[in-house]
Structures are given as C-alpha cells and as structure tokens.
Coordinates of C-alpha atoms in Angstrom, one line a residue:
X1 CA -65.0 -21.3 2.7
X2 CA -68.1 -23.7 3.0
X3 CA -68.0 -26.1 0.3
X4 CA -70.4 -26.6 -2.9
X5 CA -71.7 -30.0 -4.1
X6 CA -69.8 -30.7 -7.7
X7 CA -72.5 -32.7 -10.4
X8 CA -70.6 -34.4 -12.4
X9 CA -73.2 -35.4 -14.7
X10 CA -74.0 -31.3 -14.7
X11 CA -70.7 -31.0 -16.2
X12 CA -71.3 -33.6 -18.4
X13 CA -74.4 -32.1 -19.8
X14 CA -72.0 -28.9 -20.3
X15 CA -69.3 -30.7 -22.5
X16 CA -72.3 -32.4 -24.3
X17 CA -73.9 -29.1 -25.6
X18 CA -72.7 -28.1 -29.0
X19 CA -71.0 -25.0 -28.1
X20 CA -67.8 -22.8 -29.3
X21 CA -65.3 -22.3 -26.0
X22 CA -63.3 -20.2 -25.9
X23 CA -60.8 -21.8 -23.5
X24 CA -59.9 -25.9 -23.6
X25 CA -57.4 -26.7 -21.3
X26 CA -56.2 -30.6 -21.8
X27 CA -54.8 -32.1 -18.6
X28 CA -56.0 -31.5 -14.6
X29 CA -52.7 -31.4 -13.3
X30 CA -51.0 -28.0 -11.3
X31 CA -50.5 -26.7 -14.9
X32 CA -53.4 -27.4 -16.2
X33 CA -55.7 -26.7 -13.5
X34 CA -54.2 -23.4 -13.5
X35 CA -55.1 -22.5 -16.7
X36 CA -58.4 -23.3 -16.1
X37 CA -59.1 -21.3 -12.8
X38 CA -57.0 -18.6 -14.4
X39 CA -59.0 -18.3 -17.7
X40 CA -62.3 -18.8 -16.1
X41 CA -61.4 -16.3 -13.5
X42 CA -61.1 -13.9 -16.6
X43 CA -64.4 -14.7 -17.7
X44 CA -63.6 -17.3 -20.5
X45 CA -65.8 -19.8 -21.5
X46 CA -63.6 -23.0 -20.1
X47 CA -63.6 -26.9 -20.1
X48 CA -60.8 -28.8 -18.9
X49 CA -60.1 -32.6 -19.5
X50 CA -58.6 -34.9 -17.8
X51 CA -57.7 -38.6 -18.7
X52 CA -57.7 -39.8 -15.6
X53 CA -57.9 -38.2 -12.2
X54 CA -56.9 -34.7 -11.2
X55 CA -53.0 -34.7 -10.5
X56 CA -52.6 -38.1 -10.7
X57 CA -49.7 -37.7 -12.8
X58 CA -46.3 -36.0 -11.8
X59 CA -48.8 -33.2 -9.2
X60 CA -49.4 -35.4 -7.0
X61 CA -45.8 -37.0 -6.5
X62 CA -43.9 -34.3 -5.8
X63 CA -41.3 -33.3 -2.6
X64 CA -44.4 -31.2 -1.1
X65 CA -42.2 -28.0 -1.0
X66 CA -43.5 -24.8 -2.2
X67 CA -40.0 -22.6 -2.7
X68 CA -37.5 -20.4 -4.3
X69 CA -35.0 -23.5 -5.3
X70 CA -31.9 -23.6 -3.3
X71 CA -30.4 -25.7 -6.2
X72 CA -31.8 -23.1 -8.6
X73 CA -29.7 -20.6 -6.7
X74 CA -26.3 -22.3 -6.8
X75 CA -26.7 -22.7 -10.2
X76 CA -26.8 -19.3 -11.0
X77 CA -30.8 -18.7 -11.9
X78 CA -31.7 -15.5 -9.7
X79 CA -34.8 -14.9 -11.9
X80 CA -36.1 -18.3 -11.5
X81 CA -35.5 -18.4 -7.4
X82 CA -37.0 -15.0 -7.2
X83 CA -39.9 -15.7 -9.6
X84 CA -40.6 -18.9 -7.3
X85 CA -40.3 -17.1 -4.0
X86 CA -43.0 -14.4 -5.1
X87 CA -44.8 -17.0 -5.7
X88 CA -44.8 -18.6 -2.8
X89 CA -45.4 -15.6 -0.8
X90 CA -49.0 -15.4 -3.0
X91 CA -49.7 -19.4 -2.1
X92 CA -49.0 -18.8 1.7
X93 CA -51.7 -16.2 1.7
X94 CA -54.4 -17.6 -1.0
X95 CA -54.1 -21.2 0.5
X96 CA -52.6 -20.9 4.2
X97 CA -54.4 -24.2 5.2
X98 CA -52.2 -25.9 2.5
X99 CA -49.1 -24.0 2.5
X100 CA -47.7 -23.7 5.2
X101 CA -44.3 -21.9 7.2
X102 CA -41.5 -24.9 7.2
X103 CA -37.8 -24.3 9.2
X104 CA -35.5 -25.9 7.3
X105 CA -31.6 -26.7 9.0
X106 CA -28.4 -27.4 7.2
X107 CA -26.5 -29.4 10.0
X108 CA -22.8 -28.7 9.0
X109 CA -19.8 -31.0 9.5
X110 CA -16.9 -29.6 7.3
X111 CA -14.6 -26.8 8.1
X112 CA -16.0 -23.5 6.7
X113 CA -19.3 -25.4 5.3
X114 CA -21.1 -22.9 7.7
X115 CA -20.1 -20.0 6.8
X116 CA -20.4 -21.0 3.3
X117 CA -24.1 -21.9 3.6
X118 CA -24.7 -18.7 5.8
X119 CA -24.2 -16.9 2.5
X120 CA -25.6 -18.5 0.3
X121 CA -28.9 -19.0 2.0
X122 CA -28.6 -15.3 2.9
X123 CA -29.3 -14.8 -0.8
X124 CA -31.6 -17.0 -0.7
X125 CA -33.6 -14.9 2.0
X126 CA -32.6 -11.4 0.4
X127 CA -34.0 -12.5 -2.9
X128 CA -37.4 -13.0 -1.4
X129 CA -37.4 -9.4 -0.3
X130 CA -40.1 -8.5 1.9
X131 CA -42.3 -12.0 1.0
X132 CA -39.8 -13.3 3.3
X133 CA -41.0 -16.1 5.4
X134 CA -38.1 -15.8 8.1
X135 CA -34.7 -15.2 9.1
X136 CA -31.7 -17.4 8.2
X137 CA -29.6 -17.7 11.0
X138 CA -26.3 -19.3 12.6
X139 CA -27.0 -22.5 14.5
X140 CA -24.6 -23.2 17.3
X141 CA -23.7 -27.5 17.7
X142 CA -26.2 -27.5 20.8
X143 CA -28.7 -26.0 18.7
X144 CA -28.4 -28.0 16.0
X145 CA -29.1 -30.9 17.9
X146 CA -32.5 -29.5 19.5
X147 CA -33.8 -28.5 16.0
X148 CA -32.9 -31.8 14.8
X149 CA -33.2 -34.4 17.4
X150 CA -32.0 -37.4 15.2
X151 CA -29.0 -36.0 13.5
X152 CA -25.6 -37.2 13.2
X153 CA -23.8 -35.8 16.3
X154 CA -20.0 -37.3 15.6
X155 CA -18.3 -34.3 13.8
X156 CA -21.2 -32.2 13.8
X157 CA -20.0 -28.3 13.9
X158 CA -23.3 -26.1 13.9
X159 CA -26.0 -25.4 11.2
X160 CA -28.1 -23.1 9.7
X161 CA -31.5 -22.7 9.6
X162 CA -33.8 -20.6 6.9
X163 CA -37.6 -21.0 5.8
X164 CA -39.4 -22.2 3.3
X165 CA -43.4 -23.8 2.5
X166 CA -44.6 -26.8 2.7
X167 CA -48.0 -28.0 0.6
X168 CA -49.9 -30.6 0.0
X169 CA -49.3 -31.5 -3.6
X170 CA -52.7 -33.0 -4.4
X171 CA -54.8 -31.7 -2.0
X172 CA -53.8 -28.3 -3.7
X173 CA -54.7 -29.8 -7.1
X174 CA -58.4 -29.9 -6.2
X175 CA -58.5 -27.3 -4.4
X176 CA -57.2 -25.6 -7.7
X177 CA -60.5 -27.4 -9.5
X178 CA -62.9 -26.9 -7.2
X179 CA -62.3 -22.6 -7.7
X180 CA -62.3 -23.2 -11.5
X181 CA -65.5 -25.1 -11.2
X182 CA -66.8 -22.2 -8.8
X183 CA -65.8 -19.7 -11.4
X184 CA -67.9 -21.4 -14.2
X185 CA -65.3 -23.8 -15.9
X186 CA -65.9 -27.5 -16.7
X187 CA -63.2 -29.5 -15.3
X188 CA -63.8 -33.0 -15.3
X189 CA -61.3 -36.4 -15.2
X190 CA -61.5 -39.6 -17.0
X191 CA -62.5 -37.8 -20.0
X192 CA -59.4 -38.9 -22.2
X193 CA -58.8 -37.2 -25.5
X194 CA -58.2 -39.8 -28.2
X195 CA -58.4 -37.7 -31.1
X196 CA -57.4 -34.2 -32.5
X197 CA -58.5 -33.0 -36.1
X198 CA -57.0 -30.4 -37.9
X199 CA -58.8 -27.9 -40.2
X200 CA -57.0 -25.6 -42.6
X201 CA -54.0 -25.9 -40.1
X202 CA -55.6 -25.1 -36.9
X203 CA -57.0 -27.7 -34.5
X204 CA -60.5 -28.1 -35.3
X205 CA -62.3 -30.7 -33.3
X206 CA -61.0 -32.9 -30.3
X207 CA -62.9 -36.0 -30.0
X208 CA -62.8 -37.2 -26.3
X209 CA -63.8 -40.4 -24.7
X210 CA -65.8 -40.4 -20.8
X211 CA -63.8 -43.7 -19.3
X212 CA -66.7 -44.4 -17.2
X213 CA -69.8 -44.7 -19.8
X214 CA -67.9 -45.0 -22.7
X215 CA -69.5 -42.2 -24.1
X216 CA -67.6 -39.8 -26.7
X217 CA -68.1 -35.9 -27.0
X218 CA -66.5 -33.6 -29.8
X219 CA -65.1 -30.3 -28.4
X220 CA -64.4 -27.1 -30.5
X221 CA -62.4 -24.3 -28.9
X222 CA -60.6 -21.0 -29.7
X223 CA -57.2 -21.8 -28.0
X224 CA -56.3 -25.3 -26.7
X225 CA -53.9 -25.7 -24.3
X226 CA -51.9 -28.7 -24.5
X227 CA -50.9 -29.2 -19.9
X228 CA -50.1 -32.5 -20.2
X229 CA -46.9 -32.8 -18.9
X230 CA -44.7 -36.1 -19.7
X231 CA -47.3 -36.8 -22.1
X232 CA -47.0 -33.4 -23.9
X233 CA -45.4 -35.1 -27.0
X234 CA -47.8 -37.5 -27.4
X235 CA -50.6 -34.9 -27.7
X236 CA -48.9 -33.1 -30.1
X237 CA -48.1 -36.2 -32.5
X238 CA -52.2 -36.6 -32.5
X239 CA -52.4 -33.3 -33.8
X240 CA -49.3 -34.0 -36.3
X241 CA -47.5 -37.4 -36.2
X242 CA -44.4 -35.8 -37.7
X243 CA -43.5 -33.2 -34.8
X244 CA -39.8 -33.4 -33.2
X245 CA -40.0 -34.3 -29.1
X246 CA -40.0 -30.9 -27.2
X247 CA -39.5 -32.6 -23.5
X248 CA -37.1 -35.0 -21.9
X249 CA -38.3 -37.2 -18.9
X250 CA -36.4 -37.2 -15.6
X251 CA -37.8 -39.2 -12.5
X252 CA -38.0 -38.2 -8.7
X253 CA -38.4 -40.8 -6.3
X254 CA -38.9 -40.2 -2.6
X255 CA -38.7 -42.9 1.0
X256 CA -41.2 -42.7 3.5
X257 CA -40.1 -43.8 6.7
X258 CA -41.0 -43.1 11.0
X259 CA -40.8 -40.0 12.2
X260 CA -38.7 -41.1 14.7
X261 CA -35.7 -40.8 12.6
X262 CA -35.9 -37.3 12.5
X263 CA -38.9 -36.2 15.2
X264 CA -40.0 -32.4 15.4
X265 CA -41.4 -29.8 12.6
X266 CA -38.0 -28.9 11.4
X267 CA -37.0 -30.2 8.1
X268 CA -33.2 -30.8 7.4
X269 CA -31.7 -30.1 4.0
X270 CA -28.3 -32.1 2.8
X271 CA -26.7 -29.5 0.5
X272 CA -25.4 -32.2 -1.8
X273 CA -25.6 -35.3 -2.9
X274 CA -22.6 -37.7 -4.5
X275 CA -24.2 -36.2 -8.1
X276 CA -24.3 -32.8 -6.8
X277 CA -27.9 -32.1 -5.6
X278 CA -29.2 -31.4 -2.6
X279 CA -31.7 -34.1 -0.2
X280 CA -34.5 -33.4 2.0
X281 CA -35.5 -34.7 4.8
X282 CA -39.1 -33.4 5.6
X283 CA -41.9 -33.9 8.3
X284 CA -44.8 -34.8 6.4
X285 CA -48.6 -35.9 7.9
X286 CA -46.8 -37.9 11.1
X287 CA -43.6 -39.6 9.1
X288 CA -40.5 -38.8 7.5
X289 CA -39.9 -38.3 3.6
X290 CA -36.8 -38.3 2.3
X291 CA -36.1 -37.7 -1.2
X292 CA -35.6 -36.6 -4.1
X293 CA -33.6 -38.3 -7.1
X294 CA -32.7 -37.1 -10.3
X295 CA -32.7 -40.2 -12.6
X296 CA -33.2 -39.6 -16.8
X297 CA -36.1 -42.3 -17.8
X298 CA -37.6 -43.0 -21.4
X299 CA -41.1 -42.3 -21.7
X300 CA -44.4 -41.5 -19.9
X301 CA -45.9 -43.9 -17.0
X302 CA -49.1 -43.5 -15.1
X303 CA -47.5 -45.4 -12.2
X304 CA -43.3 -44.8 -12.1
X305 CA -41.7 -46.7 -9.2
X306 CA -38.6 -45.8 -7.7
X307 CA -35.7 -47.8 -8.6
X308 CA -34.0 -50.3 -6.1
X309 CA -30.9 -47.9 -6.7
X310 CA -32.9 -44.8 -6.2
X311 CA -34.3 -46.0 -2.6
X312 CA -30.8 -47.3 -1.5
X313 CA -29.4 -44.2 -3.3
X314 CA -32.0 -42.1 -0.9
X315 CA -31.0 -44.5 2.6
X316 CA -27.2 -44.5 1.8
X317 CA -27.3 -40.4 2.0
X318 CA -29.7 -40.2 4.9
X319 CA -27.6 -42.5 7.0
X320 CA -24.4 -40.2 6.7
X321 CA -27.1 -37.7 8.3
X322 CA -29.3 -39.2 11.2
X323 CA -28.3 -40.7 14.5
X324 CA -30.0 -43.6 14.0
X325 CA -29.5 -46.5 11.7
X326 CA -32.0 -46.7 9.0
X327 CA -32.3 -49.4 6.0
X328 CA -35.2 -50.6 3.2
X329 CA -36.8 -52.7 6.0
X330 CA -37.7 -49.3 7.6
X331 CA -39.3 -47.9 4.6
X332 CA -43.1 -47.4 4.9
X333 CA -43.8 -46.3 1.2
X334 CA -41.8 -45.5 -1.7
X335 CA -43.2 -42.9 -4.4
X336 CA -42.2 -41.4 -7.5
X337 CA -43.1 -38.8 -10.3
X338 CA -41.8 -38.0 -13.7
X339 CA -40.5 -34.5 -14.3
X340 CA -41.2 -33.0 -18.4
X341 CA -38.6 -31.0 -19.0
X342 CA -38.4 -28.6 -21.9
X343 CA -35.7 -30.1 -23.4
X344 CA -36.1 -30.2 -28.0
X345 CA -32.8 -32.1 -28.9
X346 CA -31.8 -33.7 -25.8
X347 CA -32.2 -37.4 -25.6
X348 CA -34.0 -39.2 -23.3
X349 CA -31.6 -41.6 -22.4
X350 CA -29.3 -38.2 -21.5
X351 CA -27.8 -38.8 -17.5
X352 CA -27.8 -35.0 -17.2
X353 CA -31.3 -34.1 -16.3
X354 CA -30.2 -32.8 -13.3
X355 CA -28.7 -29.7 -15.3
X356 CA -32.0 -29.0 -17.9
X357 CA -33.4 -25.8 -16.3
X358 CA -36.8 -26.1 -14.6
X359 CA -38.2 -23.1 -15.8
X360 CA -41.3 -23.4 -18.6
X361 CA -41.7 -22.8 -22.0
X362 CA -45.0 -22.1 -23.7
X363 CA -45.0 -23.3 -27.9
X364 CA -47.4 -21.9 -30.2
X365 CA -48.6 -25.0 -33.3
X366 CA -51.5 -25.1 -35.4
X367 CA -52.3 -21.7 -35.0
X368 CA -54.5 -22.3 -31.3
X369 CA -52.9 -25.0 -29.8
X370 CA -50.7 -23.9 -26.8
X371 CA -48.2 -26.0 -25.8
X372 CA -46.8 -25.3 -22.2
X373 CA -43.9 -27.3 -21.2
X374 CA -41.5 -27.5 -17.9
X375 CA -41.9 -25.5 -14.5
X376 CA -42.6 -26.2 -11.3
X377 CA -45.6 -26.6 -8.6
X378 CA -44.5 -23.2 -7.2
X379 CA -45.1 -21.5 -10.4
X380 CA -47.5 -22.9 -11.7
X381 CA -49.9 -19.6 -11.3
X382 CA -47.1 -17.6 -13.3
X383 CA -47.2 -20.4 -15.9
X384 CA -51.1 -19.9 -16.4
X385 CA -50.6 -16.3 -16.6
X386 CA -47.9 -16.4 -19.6
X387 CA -49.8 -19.0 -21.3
X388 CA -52.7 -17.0 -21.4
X389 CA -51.2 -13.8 -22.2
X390 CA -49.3 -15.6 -25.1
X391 CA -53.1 -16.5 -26.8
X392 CA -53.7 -13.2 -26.2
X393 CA -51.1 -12.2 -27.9
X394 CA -51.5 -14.0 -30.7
X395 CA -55.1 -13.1 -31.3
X396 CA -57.0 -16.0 -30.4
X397 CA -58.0 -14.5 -26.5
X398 CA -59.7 -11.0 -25.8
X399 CA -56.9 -9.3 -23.5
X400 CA -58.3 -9.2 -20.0
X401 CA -56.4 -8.5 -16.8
X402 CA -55.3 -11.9 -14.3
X403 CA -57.2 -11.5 -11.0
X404 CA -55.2 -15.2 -9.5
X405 CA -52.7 -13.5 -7.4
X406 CA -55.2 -12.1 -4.8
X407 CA -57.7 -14.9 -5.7
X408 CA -58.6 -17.4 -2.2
X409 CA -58.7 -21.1 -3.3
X410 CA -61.3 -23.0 -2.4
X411 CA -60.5 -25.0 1.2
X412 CA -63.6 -26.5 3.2
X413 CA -61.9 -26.9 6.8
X414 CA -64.3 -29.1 7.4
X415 CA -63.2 -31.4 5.1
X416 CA -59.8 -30.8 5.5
X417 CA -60.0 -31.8 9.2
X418 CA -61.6 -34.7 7.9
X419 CA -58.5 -35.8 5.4
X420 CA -56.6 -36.0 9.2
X421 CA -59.1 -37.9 10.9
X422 CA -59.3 -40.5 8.1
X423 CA -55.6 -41.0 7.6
X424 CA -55.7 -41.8 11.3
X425 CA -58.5 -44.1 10.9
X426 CA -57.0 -46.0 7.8
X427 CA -53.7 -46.8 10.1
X428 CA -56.1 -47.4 13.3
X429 CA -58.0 -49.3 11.0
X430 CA -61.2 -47.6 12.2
X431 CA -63.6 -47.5 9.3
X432 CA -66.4 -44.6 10.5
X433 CA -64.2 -41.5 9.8
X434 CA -63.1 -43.0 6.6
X435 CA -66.4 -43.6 5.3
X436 CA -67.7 -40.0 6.1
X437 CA -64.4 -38.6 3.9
X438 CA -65.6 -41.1 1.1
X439 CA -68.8 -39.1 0.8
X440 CA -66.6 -36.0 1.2
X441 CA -64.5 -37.2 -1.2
X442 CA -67.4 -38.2 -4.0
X443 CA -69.4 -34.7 -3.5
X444 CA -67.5 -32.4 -3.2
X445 CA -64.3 -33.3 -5.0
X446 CA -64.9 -35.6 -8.0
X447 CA -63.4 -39.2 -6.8
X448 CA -64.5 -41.3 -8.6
X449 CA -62.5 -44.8 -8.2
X450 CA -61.0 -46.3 -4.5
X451 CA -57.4 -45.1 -5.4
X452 CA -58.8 -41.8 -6.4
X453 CA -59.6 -41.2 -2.6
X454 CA -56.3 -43.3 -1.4
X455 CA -54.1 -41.9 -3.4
X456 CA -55.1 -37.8 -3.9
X457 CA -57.9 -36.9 -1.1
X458 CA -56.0 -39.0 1.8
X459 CA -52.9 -39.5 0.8
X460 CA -52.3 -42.8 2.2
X461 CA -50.7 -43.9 -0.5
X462 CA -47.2 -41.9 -0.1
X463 CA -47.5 -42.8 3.8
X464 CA -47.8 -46.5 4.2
X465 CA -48.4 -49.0 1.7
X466 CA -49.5 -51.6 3.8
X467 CA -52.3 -49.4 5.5
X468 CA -53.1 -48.0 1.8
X469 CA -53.9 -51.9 0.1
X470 CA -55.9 -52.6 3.6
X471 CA -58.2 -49.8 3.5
X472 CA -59.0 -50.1 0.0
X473 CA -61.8 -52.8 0.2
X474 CA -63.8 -50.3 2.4
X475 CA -63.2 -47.7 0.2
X476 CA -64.5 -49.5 -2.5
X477 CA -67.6 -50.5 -1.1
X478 CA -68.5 -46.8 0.4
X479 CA -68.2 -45.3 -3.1
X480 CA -70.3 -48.6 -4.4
X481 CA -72.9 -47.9 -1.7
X482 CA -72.9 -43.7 -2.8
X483 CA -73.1 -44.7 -6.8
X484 CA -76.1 -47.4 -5.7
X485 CA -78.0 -44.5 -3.4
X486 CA -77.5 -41.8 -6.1
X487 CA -79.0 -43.8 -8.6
X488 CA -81.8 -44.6 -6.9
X489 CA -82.3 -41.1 -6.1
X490 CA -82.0 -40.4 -9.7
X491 CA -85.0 -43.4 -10.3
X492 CA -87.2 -41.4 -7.7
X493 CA -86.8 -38.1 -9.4
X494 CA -87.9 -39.4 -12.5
X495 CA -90.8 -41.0 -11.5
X496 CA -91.7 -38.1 -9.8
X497 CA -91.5 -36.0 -13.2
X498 CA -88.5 -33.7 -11.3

C-alpha cells in the first residue's frame, strides 16, 4: 500500500472547527489507536489525542510478541489464550510485513520436563484451532542444539518447539494511525488534555493544549474514551477528583544484548523463572532481547528504567540457559514499560502483579466517558470492538457492524525497507539513509521531535544506546532543515495568494 502525505496542520484545522464528534478517543497508544481506526472505520466522526507521541508509553516497550499467552494457559485462562490466538491469526494476515511466524524452543534439562511441556504446549496449539501457525513437536538433544546454537549443552535432554508472532510494537502503532487517519479520523500527538468539564453529569468540554504552539482547542464529543493506560486514573480524577484508583502498575523491563549469544531465527522460551514466570529469549532487528520482569511500581512514568535488580535478575536466568557467559558489560540497551492493570482495591505497592489477570475491563462514568482498562497488544482490536459496542449499548453510538478484522493496515514497503537501512546506517554511522527516513519519518508518519524518529520509527533506542545518543544530533538537524523548508514553502504559497 503506497503511502499518503499526513498535514498535520490539516488536522489541526479539523480539531479547531467548532464541531459535535461523535467519537473522542484520548490516548494514541495500541488501545487507543484502535478505537480510533475501529470507530472511524464505522463511519464515526473521530479525533484522537495524544499527549505526546504515538505509543510512546507502555506500546512501544513491549516483548514484541503477538500470542495466545503460554503463562495465561498455565494459569488456567483458556478464554483469554484462545481470544489472543484468534487474534493473532487476524494480525498475521492484516499486517504480515509486521507480524511475523516466530519458532519458539523449550530446551529441557529435568527428567520428564519434556513431556510435560509437550502437553501443555499441545494445548497451546489445539486452542488456536485452525489459525494455527505450526506444529509443536518433540525436539531430540541434537536438535535442540541446531535450533538453538548457543544453548546450555551440560544436562541438556531434548526440547520442544511451537510457534508463535513476532511484531514490531511501535512500528504497528502508526501503522494503526496512519489507517485511522485514511479512514477520516483526526489523530494527532502532543495535543495533551489538561482539562475535562462536566455538565449535568456528563463530560462536556475537554480543553486540550498543542505542546508545540502552545495553542489550546475545546473538544465536545458524544462518547469519550478514556485509552490512557498507566495514566487512566489520572484522567478520571480531572473529570472527578474524588474517584477510587481502578488500575495497579506493574513494570516489564527487557536486556538487549549480541546476537551471538543465541544466533539463528529461533527464539527460546525458559518456562519459569525463580518467581514462577516464564523468560524469552528472542531474535529481534540483528540482536538478542531477553526479557521480561514482573516488578509492582507506584505510579505512571514517561520514561521507566529497568532496575539494577531487574537487569541482573534478566542475566542471572539467561546464564543458566546459553553456552556462553554473559554479564551487564554485554548489555547493549536496557528498556522498560509499565503494565495498567485492572486492578480497583489492590495496592500499588502489592508484589503480586504477576497474578492480576491481563484481560481488559471497559468502565462506563459520567454518562459518555468510557473507561478501558488492562489487555494486551494482541487484543487490542477485540478491546476496540467491546468498547465500542459498550457506547452502543448504552445509547450514546448508532449500532453499526466492526469491519477491523478483515481490514489491511496501512504498511508503505518502501518505507519499511527504509526503517532497515537506517538502523544499519545509525550503527555504521552513515548518515544518507538516515536522513531520507527523517523525511519519511516527518511526512508520512507524524514525528515530530529527534527521539520521536529514534525511539518509535527506527527503533534504535531498544537496540543500542550508544548508537541511539550518537545519531541524535543528525536527526535533529534533518527535522530542523524539513521544519525550515516547509515554512518557507508555506511563505511562498502565501505570497502567491495559494
């Protein structure tokens, strides 16, 4: 799908026009942005805002995995594992150039540890049905070792292999936008909302703030959907300072290290951890990710940063696993993200996130404000769908039928090939391909800011550090160069009476 040119000041215009929509969405992460192409798919007038860039929150930070759950299924949630693995079968067909096939293997080392994973991931499989991706199967010693070239080979006994998808978290994310903006919604970033007012106990006005210009815009909508994630509580207290906290805040952190460690396509699962989850190992763009932790944290960040515990945590698991010896002066970057959990009750400072059930929760207040709480990136098209069938429900949204499951996202494979090429630029430290994706970046895709490109369009960011912080100057002075030309161009046309 070629790619359209996104105006940002177009949209701007949009949100400035006194109007009546009938959809707001608040927040441009994978929940948000869902509700968004989802509503404007159905024909709803739509606006979404975003304080600050489009899954720059928890959606960009996540263990790149679109699946069923394996966790999920050992503690007993069938409905949740098979709602995720239709799901996934939907994102391998709507977005196959960012969800792809991945071979996972379970290398085994204790007596019957085998056979006892053969079953379970048989479920796994059998649960998926005919959206199966592939066969789980037995893995003799020999070809454990081929699969995973790397691994731990004192003690090893066999291991068994099963499928799942991979995705790029953020890449996704504005891919989600740009078919939302296709389908006639406004979604824009850094346009934060500082204010809600309430008006015979509904919410009446939003009063929003564009962090660029400084300029402020008051929105009226029909339903507005609170997809904020960690900062869902906050939102709700602007609309009523006196509301009880509906989420709890748990933090994932992952290790990025050489592929060497673990070379190949094949990623390796570790069925459990000391506190009883499981640990990836994954390919992902040229390196090694390990992760994820499970650590209960107090309040919202824009930036979490995994723990000194939580990296060492991360190492001390993966050595009991790979050949090699690995420590923190192999790490290449560190990343985390906060999970919001639907949680009312529970305190933060709870150690048992690990337990609080991923699936999500939608919460109706103020008569049109839609609270959507919890999930995961996998079902984050289901999440739309109930949220949307819940304002319908109660009256504030015409019933019209979802169209998302056979709807292809918008993917430019030009651009896409470009995201490679730069990432191999910005570690070859080769500026030309880097400052073509800038442009990309800034057309098609709404970057706005150095770390918006760094962090989301490449993801440099959760590959090396060090490569990240040297390519930013250049980025920088690209997106200055594209602001200056555009201006310019915006001098001419006026002159020119255009």
């Amino acid at each position: 799908m070629t790619a359209a040119i996104i105006d940002r000041e177009q949209l701007l215009a949009e949100l400035r026009a006194p109007q009546l929509w009938d959809v707001l969405v608040i927040g441009g992460g994978a929940t948000g942005l869902g509700i968004a192409l989802d509503a404007a798919s159905r024909g709803f007038r739509t606006a979404l805002l975003e304080a600050r860039d489009f899954a720059s929150g928890t959606s960009s930070r996540s263990t790149k995995l679109i699946h069923g759950g394996v966790r999920y299924l050992a503690q007993g949630n069938l409905a949740l594992v098979r709602e995720a693995l239709s799901e996934r079968a939907l994102l391998l067909t709507n977005a196959p150039r960012l969800v792809r096939p991945l071979k996972f293997v379970v290398p085994c080392y204790r007596p019957l540890e085998r056979e006892f994973m053969r079953i379970g991931l048989g479920i796994y499989d059998a649960l998926a049905g005919k959206r199966g991706i592939g066969d789980t199967h037995w893995l003799s010693r020999a070809e454990t070792i081929a699969a995973l070239p790397g691994v731990k080979t004192d003690g090893l006994r066999g291991g068994v292999a099963y499928w799942d998808a991979q995705f790029d978290d953020a890449r996704l994310a504005i891919a989600l936008m740009r078919t939302a903006v296709r389908k006639g919604a406004v979604a824009i970033n850094y346009v934060a909302v500082q204010q809600i007012k309430t008006e015979g106990g509904r919410i009446g006005s939003i009063f929003a703030m564009d962090g660029r210009t400084g300029e402020r815009f008051v929105v009226r909508a029909r339903a507005v959907f609170n997809a904020t994630g960690v900062w869902t509580d906050d939102l709700r207290k602007m609309a009523d300072g006196t509301v009880g906290a509906l989420t709890t805040t748990s933090r994932g952190s992952h290790v990025v290290v050489s592929a060497s460690f673990l070379p190949g396509t094949t990623g390796m699962m570790i069925p459990r951890t000391a506190d009883g989850r499981v640990l990836f190992a994954i390919p992902w763009r040229g390196h090694l990710m390990l992760g994820t932790t499970d650590v209960a944290t107090a309040g919202a960040s824009w930036e979490p940063v995994a723990s000194d515990a939580e990296v060492e945590f991360i190492l001390d698991h993966a050595r009991t696993y790979l050949q090699a010896s690995i420590s923190s002066r192999d790490v290449l970057a560190t990343f985390a993200g906060l999970r919001p959990l639907f949680a009312p009750g529970i305190s933060e400072s709870t150690n048992a996130t690990k337990a609080i059930s991923r699936e999500h929760a939608i919460v109706v207040e103020h008569q049109n404000m839609i609270t959507v709480i919890g999930g995961k990136w996998t079902t984050y098209r289901k999440m739309a769908l109930d949220a949307l069938e819940r304002a319908a429900a109660v009256g504030l949204l015409d019933r019209r039928p979802c169209t998302t499951a056979e709807l292809n996202l918008d993917i430019d494979d030009a651009i896409e090939d470009a995201v490679g090429m730069a990432e191999a630029s910005a570690l070859e430290t080769d500026g030309k391909a880097i400052a073509k994706f800038v442009a990309f970046s800034a057309l098609y895709e709404q970057a706005l800011y150095a770390d918006d490109v760094i962090a989301r369009r490449l993801r440099l960011t959760s590959l090396n550090t060090e490569s990240a912080a040297q390519v930013k100057p250049l980025i920088e002075a690209e997106l200055s160069d594209l602001a200056q030309a555009k201006k310019k161009a915006a001098e001419i046309s006026g002159l020119n009476g255009e």
